[in-house]
């Protein structure tokens, strides 16, 4: 049986985005170990579906306070998502 220290903690991320030329905000949810992995999964899904999008926000679920909290580290990758 693995020790508790060996298990990576997973978090739920909500990525809100707009299709280019639209004001309607959609969201997709990803479970990953960090925000960068969630953004990578989002990028893969967008490429796979041939979507041109702009990220509006990235939030992380805080299960202890039962609310979404804004993640600011995604800004550096935002420019790469618009293709």
PDB file of N, CA and C in Angstrom:
ATOM      1  N   UNK A   1       0.848  -1.176   0.000  1.00  0.00           N
ATOM      2  CA  UNK A   1       0.000   0.000   0.000  1.00  0.00           C
ATOM      3  C   UNK A   1       0.897   1.244   0.000  1.00  0.00           C
ATOM      4  N   UNK A   2       0.621   2.208  -0.912  1.00  0.00           N
ATOM      5  CA  UNK A   2       1.468   3.399  -0.970  1.00  0.00           C
ATOM      6  C   UNK A   2       1.299   4.271   0.277  1.00  0.00           C
ATOM      7  N   UNK A   3       2.400   4.898   0.633  1.00  0.00           N
ATOM      8  CA  UNK A   3       2.344   5.838   1.755  1.00  0.00           C
ATOM      9  C   UNK A   3       1.615   7.097   1.321  1.00  0.00           C
ATOM     10  N   UNK A   4       1.043   7.789   2.267  1.00  0.00           N
ATOM     11  CA  UNK A   4       0.298   9.022   1.979  1.00  0.00           C
ATOM     12  C   UNK A   4       1.191  10.061   1.299  1.00  0.00           C
ATOM     13  N   UNK A   5       2.477  10.085   1.634  1.00  0.00           N
ATOM     14  CA  UNK A   5       3.404  11.050   1.035  1.00  0.00           C
ATOM     15  C   UNK A   5       3.670  10.768  -0.428  1.00  0.00           C
ATOM     16  N   UNK A   6       3.456   9.527  -0.866  1.00  0.00           N
ATOM     17  CA  UNK A   6       3.731   9.140  -2.253  1.00  0.00           C
ATOM     18  C   UNK A   6       2.593   9.476  -3.204  1.00  0.00           C
ATOM     19  N   UNK A   7       1.442   9.806  -2.682  1.00  0.00           N
ATOM     20  CA  UNK A   7       0.262  10.070  -3.514  1.00  0.00           C
ATOM     21  C   UNK A   7       0.202  11.560  -3.841  1.00  0.00           C
ATOM     22  N   UNK A   8       0.114  11.858  -5.159  1.00  0.00           N
ATOM     23  CA  UNK A   8      -0.005  13.255  -5.576  1.00  0.00           C
ATOM     24  C   UNK A   8      -1.422  13.737  -5.350  1.00  0.00           C
ATOM     25  N   UNK A   9      -1.542  14.929  -4.827  1.00  0.00           N
ATOM     26  CA  UNK A   9      -2.859  15.506  -4.611  1.00  0.00           C
ATOM     27  C   UNK A   9      -3.363  16.091  -5.926  1.00  0.00           C
ATOM     28  N   UNK A  10      -4.630  15.852  -6.230  1.00  0.00           N
ATOM     29  CA  UNK A  10      -5.249  16.376  -7.443  1.00  0.00           C
ATOM     30  C   UNK A  10      -6.222  17.486  -7.075  1.00  0.00           C
ATOM     31  N   UNK A  11      -6.332  18.452  -7.980  1.00  0.00           N
ATOM     32  CA  UNK A  11      -7.206  19.598  -7.772  1.00  0.00           C
ATOM     33  C   UNK A  11      -8.123  19.753  -8.971  1.00  0.00           C
ATOM     34  N   UNK A  12      -9.278  20.366  -8.760  1.00  0.00           N
ATOM     35  CA  UNK A  12     -10.188  20.652  -9.865  1.00  0.00           C
ATOM     36  C   UNK A  12      -9.994  22.097 -10.303  1.00  0.00           C
ATOM     37  N   UNK A  13      -9.843  22.274 -11.617  1.00  0.00           N
ATOM     38  CA  UNK A  13      -9.687  23.600 -12.203  1.00  0.00           C
ATOM     39  C   UNK A  13     -10.835  23.870 -13.154  1.00  0.00           C
ATOM     40  N   UNK A  14     -11.294  25.116 -13.170  1.00  0.00           N
ATOM     41  CA  UNK A  14     -12.331  25.552 -14.102  1.00  0.00           C
ATOM     42  C   UNK A  14     -11.694  26.599 -15.002  1.00  0.00           C
ATOM     43  N   UNK A  15     -11.714  26.335 -16.293  1.00  0.00           N
ATOM     44  CA  UNK A  15     -11.181  27.287 -17.263  1.00  0.00           C
ATOM     45  C   UNK A  15     -12.363  27.886 -18.010  1.00  0.00           C
ATOM     46  N   UNK A  16     -12.546  29.189 -17.847  1.00  0.00           N
ATOM     47  CA  UNK A  16     -13.604  29.895 -18.552  1.00  0.00           C
ATOM     48  C   UNK A  16     -12.992  30.563 -19.770  1.00  0.00           C
ATOM     49  N   UNK A  17     -13.688  30.439 -20.907  1.00  0.00           N
ATOM     50  CA  UNK A  17     -13.124  30.935 -22.167  1.00  0.00           C
ATOM     51  C   UNK A  17     -14.219  31.433 -23.088  1.00  0.00           C
ATOM     52  N   UNK A  18     -13.795  32.204 -24.084  1.00  0.00           N
ATOM     53  CA  UNK A  18     -14.684  32.699 -25.142  1.00  0.00           C
ATOM     54  C   UNK A  18     -14.151  32.212 -26.480  1.00  0.00           C
ATOM     55  N   UNK A  19     -15.071  31.859 -27.362  1.00  0.00           N
ATOM     56  CA  UNK A  19     -14.680  31.614 -28.743  1.00  0.00           C
ATOM     57  C   UNK A  19     -14.377  32.973 -29.357  1.00  0.00           C
ATOM     58  N   UNK A  20     -13.391  33.029 -30.236  1.00  0.00           N
ATOM     59  CA  UNK A  20     -13.049  34.309 -30.846  1.00  0.00           C
ATOM     60  C   UNK A  20     -14.260  34.886 -31.565  1.00  0.00           C
ATOM     61  N   UNK A  21     -14.523  36.158 -31.340  1.00  0.00           N
ATOM     62  CA  UNK A  21     -15.656  36.835 -31.956  1.00  0.00           C
ATOM     63  C   UNK A  21     -16.963  36.671 -31.190  1.00  0.00           C
ATOM     64  N   UNK A  22     -16.931  36.067 -30.024  1.00  0.00           N
ATOM     65  CA  UNK A  22     -18.145  35.854 -29.234  1.00  0.00           C
ATOM     66  C   UNK A  22     -17.962  36.453 -27.840  1.00  0.00           C
ATOM     67  N   UNK A  23     -19.063  36.896 -27.255  1.00  0.00           N
ATOM     68  CA  UNK A  23     -19.035  37.411 -25.877  1.00  0.00           C
ATOM     69  C   UNK A  23     -19.505  36.360 -24.883  1.00  0.00           C
ATOM     70  N   UNK A  24     -20.021  35.235 -25.374  1.00  0.00           N
ATOM     71  CA  UNK A  24     -20.530  34.174 -24.519  1.00  0.00           C
ATOM     72  C   UNK A  24     -19.377  33.416 -23.865  1.00  0.00           C
ATOM     73  N   UNK A  25     -19.422  33.256 -22.544  1.00  0.00           N
ATOM     74  CA  UNK A  25     -18.352  32.579 -21.805  1.00  0.00           C
ATOM     75  C   UNK A  25     -18.752  31.125 -21.548  1.00  0.00           C
ATOM     76  N   UNK A  26     -17.890  30.203 -21.980  1.00  0.00           N
ATOM     77  CA  UNK A  26     -18.048  28.775 -21.714  1.00  0.00           C
ATOM     78  C   UNK A  26     -17.066  28.377 -20.634  1.00  0.00           C
ATOM     79  N   UNK A  27     -17.228  27.180 -20.087  1.00  0.00           N
ATOM     80  CA  UNK A  27     -16.205  26.684 -19.174  1.00  0.00           C
ATOM     81  C   UNK A  27     -16.013  25.187 -19.350  1.00  0.00           C
ATOM     82  N   UNK A  28     -14.815  24.757 -19.029  1.00  0.00           N
ATOM     83  CA  UNK A  28     -14.460  23.344 -19.009  1.00  0.00           C
ATOM     84  C   UNK A  28     -13.728  23.079 -17.703  1.00  0.00           C
ATOM     85  N   UNK A  29     -13.921  21.889 -17.189  1.00  0.00           N
ATOM     86  CA  UNK A  29     -13.325  21.504 -15.910  1.00  0.00           C
ATOM     87  C   UNK A  29     -12.279  20.417 -16.144  1.00  0.00           C
ATOM     88  N   UNK A  30     -11.174  20.526 -15.427  1.00  0.00           N
ATOM     89  CA  UNK A  30     -10.082  19.567 -15.521  1.00  0.00           C
ATOM     90  C   UNK A  30      -9.590  19.234 -14.122  1.00  0.00           C
ATOM     91  N   UNK A  31      -9.238  17.984 -13.910  1.00  0.00           N
ATOM     92  CA  UNK A  31      -8.642  17.551 -12.648  1.00  0.00           C
ATOM     93  C   UNK A  31      -7.176  17.272 -12.910  1.00  0.00           C
ATOM     94  N   UNK A  32      -6.304  17.966 -12.192  1.00  0.00           N
ATOM     95  CA  UNK A  32      -4.861  17.789 -12.391  1.00  0.00           C
ATOM     96  C   UNK A  32      -4.106  18.177 -11.126  1.00  0.00           C
ATOM     97  N   UNK A  33      -2.800  17.932 -11.168  1.00  0.00           N
ATOM     98  CA  UNK A  33      -1.965  18.221  -9.997  1.00  0.00           C
ATOM     99  C   UNK A  33      -1.613  19.693  -9.861  1.00  0.00           C
ATOM    100  N   UNK A  34      -1.660  20.453 -10.988  1.00  0.00           N
ATOM    101  CA  UNK A  34      -1.352  21.884 -10.929  1.00  0.00           C
ATOM    102  C   UNK A  34      -2.025  22.611 -12.093  1.00  0.00           C
ATOM    103  N   UNK A  35      -1.984  23.935 -12.037  1.00  0.00           N
ATOM    104  CA  UNK A  35      -2.664  24.753 -13.039  1.00  0.00           C
ATOM    105  C   UNK A  35      -2.047  24.565 -14.425  1.00  0.00           C
ATOM    106  N   UNK A  36      -0.739  24.387 -14.508  1.00  0.00           N
ATOM    107  CA  UNK A  36      -0.095  24.231 -15.811  1.00  0.00           C
ATOM    108  C   UNK A  36      -0.570  22.964 -16.513  1.00  0.00           C
ATOM    109  N   UNK A  37      -0.734  21.881 -15.782  1.00  0.00           N
ATOM    110  CA  UNK A  37      -1.243  20.641 -16.372  1.00  0.00           C
ATOM    111  C   UNK A  37      -2.678  20.821 -16.865  1.00  0.00           C
ATOM    112  N   UNK A  38      -3.489  21.545 -16.104  1.00  0.00           N
ATOM    113  CA  UNK A  38      -4.870  21.801 -16.520  1.00  0.00           C
ATOM    114  C   UNK A  38      -4.900  22.627 -17.808  1.00  0.00           C
ATOM    115  N   UNK A  39      -4.040  23.626 -17.900  1.00  0.00           N
ATOM    116  CA  UNK A  39      -3.979  24.448 -19.109  1.00  0.00           C
ATOM    117  C   UNK A  39      -3.493  23.622 -20.287  1.00  0.00           C
ATOM    118  N   UNK A  40      -2.524  22.742 -20.065  1.00  0.00           N
ATOM    119  CA  UNK A  40      -2.051  21.870 -21.140  1.00  0.00           C
ATOM    120  C   UNK A  40      -3.167  20.973 -21.652  1.00  0.00           C
ATOM    121  N   UNK A  41      -3.977  20.426 -20.750  1.00  0.00           N
ATOM    122  CA  UNK A  41      -5.117  19.595 -21.162  1.00  0.00           C
ATOM    123  C   UNK A  41      -6.135  20.425 -21.945  1.00  0.00           C
ATOM    124  N   UNK A  42      -6.366  21.662 -21.503  1.00  0.00           N
ATOM    125  CA  UNK A  42      -7.289  22.554 -22.202  1.00  0.00           C
ATOM    126  C   UNK A  42      -6.770  22.861 -23.606  1.00  0.00           C
ATOM    127  N   UNK A  43      -5.479  23.154 -23.727  1.00  0.00           N
ATOM    128  CA  UNK A  43      -4.892  23.412 -25.041  1.00  0.00           C
ATOM    129  C   UNK A  43      -5.055  22.214 -25.963  1.00  0.00           C
ATOM    130  N   UNK A  44      -4.820  21.014 -25.427  1.00  0.00           N
ATOM    131  CA  UNK A  44      -4.975  19.805 -26.228  1.00  0.00           C
ATOM    132  C   UNK A  44      -6.414  19.664 -26.726  1.00  0.00           C
ATOM    133  N   UNK A  45      -7.385  19.885 -25.840  1.00  0.00           N
ATOM    134  CA  UNK A  45      -8.791  19.776 -26.228  1.00  0.00           C
ATOM    135  C   UNK A  45      -9.151  20.801 -27.299  1.00  0.00           C
ATOM    136  N   UNK A  46      -8.616  22.011 -27.189  1.00  0.00           N
ATOM    137  CA  UNK A  46      -8.893  23.056 -28.182  1.00  0.00           C
ATOM    138  C   UNK A  46      -8.280  22.707 -29.536  1.00  0.00           C
ATOM    139  N   UNK A  47      -7.045  22.204 -29.525  1.00  0.00           N
ATOM    140  CA  UNK A  47      -6.406  21.796 -30.791  1.00  0.00           C
ATOM    141  C   UNK A  47      -7.164  20.637 -31.425  1.00  0.00           C
ATOM    142  N   UNK A  48      -7.558  19.673 -30.607  1.00  0.00           N
ATOM    143  CA  UNK A  48      -8.263  18.489 -31.095  1.00  0.00           C
ATOM    144  C   UNK A  48      -9.588  18.878 -31.756  1.00  0.00           C
ATOM    145  N   UNK A  49     -10.309  19.812 -31.139  1.00  0.00           N
ATOM    146  CA  UNK A  49     -11.603  20.245 -31.661  1.00  0.00           C
ATOM    147  C   UNK A  49     -11.488  21.428 -32.624  1.00  0.00           C
ATOM    148  N   UNK A  50     -10.246  21.853 -32.908  1.00  0.00           N
ATOM    149  CA  UNK A  50      -9.975  22.966 -33.818  1.00  0.00           C
ATOM    150  C   UNK A  50     -10.727  24.233 -33.396  1.00  0.00           C
ATOM    151  N   UNK A  51     -10.598  24.578 -32.117  1.00  0.00           N
ATOM    152  CA  UNK A  51     -11.264  25.756 -31.556  1.00  0.00           C
ATOM    153  C   UNK A  51     -10.287  26.912 -31.416  1.00  0.00           C
ATOM    154  N   UNK A  52     -10.746  28.092 -31.778  1.00  0.00           N
ATOM    155  CA  UNK A  52      -9.972  29.300 -31.535  1.00  0.00           C
ATOM    156  C   UNK A  52     -10.619  30.011 -30.353  1.00  0.00           C
ATOM    157  N   UNK A  53      -9.892  30.067 -29.243  1.00  0.00           N
ATOM    158  CA  UNK A  53     -10.476  30.574 -27.994  1.00  0.00           C
ATOM    159  C   UNK A  53      -9.559  31.584 -27.321  1.00  0.00           C
ATOM    160  N   UNK A  54     -10.146  32.285 -26.370  1.00  0.00           N
ATOM    161  CA  UNK A  54      -9.412  33.209 -25.512  1.00  0.00           C
ATOM    162  C   UNK A  54      -9.828  32.897 -24.074  1.00  0.00           C
ATOM    163  N   UNK A  55      -8.865  32.674 -23.208  1.00  0.00           N
ATOM    164  CA  UNK A  55      -9.168  32.363 -21.811  1.00  0.00           C
ATOM    165  C   UNK A  55      -9.637  33.620 -21.093  1.00  0.00           C
ATOM    166  N   UNK A  56     -10.755  33.493 -20.384  1.00  0.00           N
ATOM    167  CA  UNK A  56     -11.267  34.598 -19.578  1.00  0.00           C
ATOM    168  C   UNK A  56     -10.750  34.501 -18.149  1.00  0.00           C
ATOM    169  N   UNK A  57     -10.719  33.275 -17.591  1.00  0.00           N
ATOM    170  CA  UNK A  57     -10.216  33.093 -16.238  1.00  0.00           C
ATOM    171  C   UNK A  57      -9.926  31.624 -15.981  1.00  0.00           C
ATOM    172  N   UNK A  58      -9.082  31.395 -14.976  1.00  0.00           N
ATOM    173  CA  UNK A  58      -8.795  30.047 -14.494  1.00  0.00           C
ATOM    174  C   UNK A  58      -9.019  30.070 -12.987  1.00  0.00           C
ATOM    175  N   UNK A  59      -9.838  29.133 -12.516  1.00  0.00           N
ATOM    176  CA  UNK A  59     -10.165  29.055 -11.092  1.00  0.00           C
ATOM    177  C   UNK A  59      -9.835  27.667 -10.570  1.00  0.00           C
ATOM    178  N   UNK A  60      -9.502  27.613  -9.300  1.00  0.00           N
ATOM    179  CA  UNK A  60      -9.187  26.354  -8.621  1.00  0.00           C
ATOM    180  C   UNK A  60     -10.209  26.144  -7.512  1.00  0.00           C
ATOM    181  N   UNK A  61     -10.751  24.936  -7.413  1.00  0.00           N
ATOM    182  CA  UNK A  61     -11.745  24.635  -6.395  1.00  0.00           C
ATOM    183  C   UNK A  61     -11.060  24.426  -5.048  1.00  0.00           C
ATOM    184  N   UNK A  62     -11.498  25.192  -4.066  1.00  0.00           N
ATOM    185  CA  UNK A  62     -11.012  25.031  -2.697  1.00  0.00           C
ATOM    186  C   UNK A  62     -12.066  24.229  -1.943  1.00  0.00           C
ATOM    187  N   UNK A  63     -11.793  22.940  -1.767  1.00  0.00           N
ATOM    188  CA  UNK A  63     -12.802  22.073  -1.147  1.00  0.00           C
ATOM    189  C   UNK A  63     -12.996  22.365   0.331  1.00  0.00           C
ATOM    190  N   UNK A  64     -12.029  23.014   0.964  1.00  0.00           N
ATOM    191  CA  UNK A  64     -12.155  23.320   2.392  1.00  0.00           C
ATOM    192  C   UNK A  64     -13.078  24.505   2.634  1.00  0.00           C
ATOM    193  N   UNK A  65     -13.046  25.485   1.742  1.00  0.00           N
ATOM    194  CA  UNK A  65     -13.944  26.633   1.904  1.00  0.00           C
ATOM    195  C   UNK A  65     -15.140  26.569   0.955  1.00  0.00           C
ATOM    196  N   UNK A  66     -15.211  25.504   0.140  1.00  0.00           N
ATOM    197  CA  UNK A  66     -16.354  25.253  -0.744  1.00  0.00           C
ATOM    198  C   UNK A  66     -16.599  26.415  -1.712  1.00  0.00           C
ATOM    199  N   UNK A  67     -15.516  26.836  -2.401  1.00  0.00           N
ATOM    200  CA  UNK A  67     -15.654  27.933  -3.377  1.00  0.00           C
ATOM    201  C   UNK A  67     -14.524  27.880  -4.407  1.00  0.00           C
ATOM    202  N   UNK A  68     -14.770  28.574  -5.528  1.00  0.00           N
ATOM    203  CA  UNK A  68     -13.752  28.713  -6.567  1.00  0.00           C
ATOM    204  C   UNK A  68     -12.850  29.878  -6.213  1.00  0.00           C
ATOM    205  N   UNK A  69     -11.534  29.706  -6.440  1.00  0.00           N
ATOM    206  CA  UNK A  69     -10.569  30.778  -6.198  1.00  0.00           C
ATOM    207  C   UNK A  69      -9.780  31.025  -7.479  1.00  0.00           C
ATOM    208  N   UNK A  70      -9.602  32.289  -7.813  1.00  0.00           N
ATOM    209  CA  UNK A  70      -8.930  32.685  -9.052  1.00  0.00           C
ATOM    210  C   UNK A  70      -7.461  32.294  -9.014  1.00  0.00           C
ATOM    211  N   UNK A  71      -6.958  31.792 -10.150  1.00  0.00           N
ATOM    212  CA  UNK A  71      -5.545  31.450 -10.307  1.00  0.00           C
ATOM    213  C   UNK A  71      -4.946  32.474 -11.258  1.00  0.00           C
ATOM    214  N   UNK A  72      -3.905  33.150 -10.832  1.00  0.00           N
ATOM    215  CA  UNK A  72      -3.316  34.215 -11.644  1.00  0.00           C
ATOM    216  C   UNK A  72      -2.154  33.760 -12.518  1.00  0.00           C
ATOM    217  N   UNK A  73      -1.598  32.574 -12.271  1.00  0.00           N
ATOM    218  CA  UNK A  73      -0.413  32.125 -13.001  1.00  0.00           C
ATOM    219  C   UNK A  73      -0.676  31.787 -14.464  1.00  0.00           C
ATOM    220  N   UNK A  74      -1.932  31.725 -14.898  1.00  0.00           N
ATOM    221  CA  UNK A  74      -2.219  31.300 -16.260  1.00  0.00           C
ATOM    222  C   UNK A  74      -1.924  32.377 -17.284  1.00  0.00           C
ATOM    223  N   UNK A  75      -1.731  33.607 -16.883  1.00  0.00           N
ATOM    224  CA  UNK A  75      -1.599  34.735 -17.804  1.00  0.00           C
ATOM    225  C   UNK A  75      -0.496  34.525 -18.828  1.00  0.00           C
ATOM    226  N   UNK A  76       0.629  33.922 -18.436  1.00  0.00           N
ATOM    227  CA  UNK A  76       1.744  33.738 -19.359  1.00  0.00           C
ATOM    228  C   UNK A  76       1.383  32.844 -20.531  1.00  0.00           C
ATOM    229  N   UNK A  77       0.464  31.892 -20.357  1.00  0.00           N
ATOM    230  CA  UNK A  77       0.112  30.962 -21.418  1.00  0.00           C
ATOM    231  C   UNK A  77      -1.042  31.448 -22.267  1.00  0.00           C
ATOM    232  N   UNK A  78      -1.746  32.474 -21.835  1.00  0.00           N
ATOM    233  CA  UNK A  78      -2.961  32.903 -22.525  1.00  0.00           C
ATOM    234  C   UNK A  78      -2.696  33.240 -23.990  1.00  0.00           C
ATOM    235  N   UNK A  79      -1.618  33.926 -24.272  1.00  0.00           N
ATOM    236  CA  UNK A  79      -1.320  34.332 -25.644  1.00  0.00           C
ATOM    237  C   UNK A  79      -1.110  33.129 -26.556  1.00  0.00           C
ATOM    238  N   UNK A  80      -0.600  32.020 -26.041  1.00  0.00           N
ATOM    239  CA  UNK A  80      -0.353  30.839 -26.855  1.00  0.00           C
ATOM    240  C   UNK A  80      -1.637  30.124 -27.251  1.00  0.00           C
ATOM    241  N   UNK A  81      -2.727  30.332 -26.535  1.00  0.00           N
ATOM    242  CA  UNK A  81      -3.949  29.583 -26.802  1.00  0.00           C
ATOM    243  C   UNK A  81      -4.696  30.101 -28.013  1.00  0.00           C
ATOM    244  N   UNK A  82      -4.570  31.373 -28.323  1.00  0.00           N
ATOM    245  CA  UNK A  82      -5.286  31.933 -29.473  1.00  0.00           C
ATOM    246  C   UNK A  82      -4.511  31.574 -30.723  1.00  0.00           C
ATOM    247  N   UNK A  83      -5.122  30.733 -31.552  1.00  0.00           N
ATOM    248  CA  UNK A  83      -4.413  30.292 -32.752  1.00  0.00           C
ATOM    249  C   UNK A  83      -5.114  30.708 -34.005  1.00  0.00           C
TER     250      UNK A  83
END
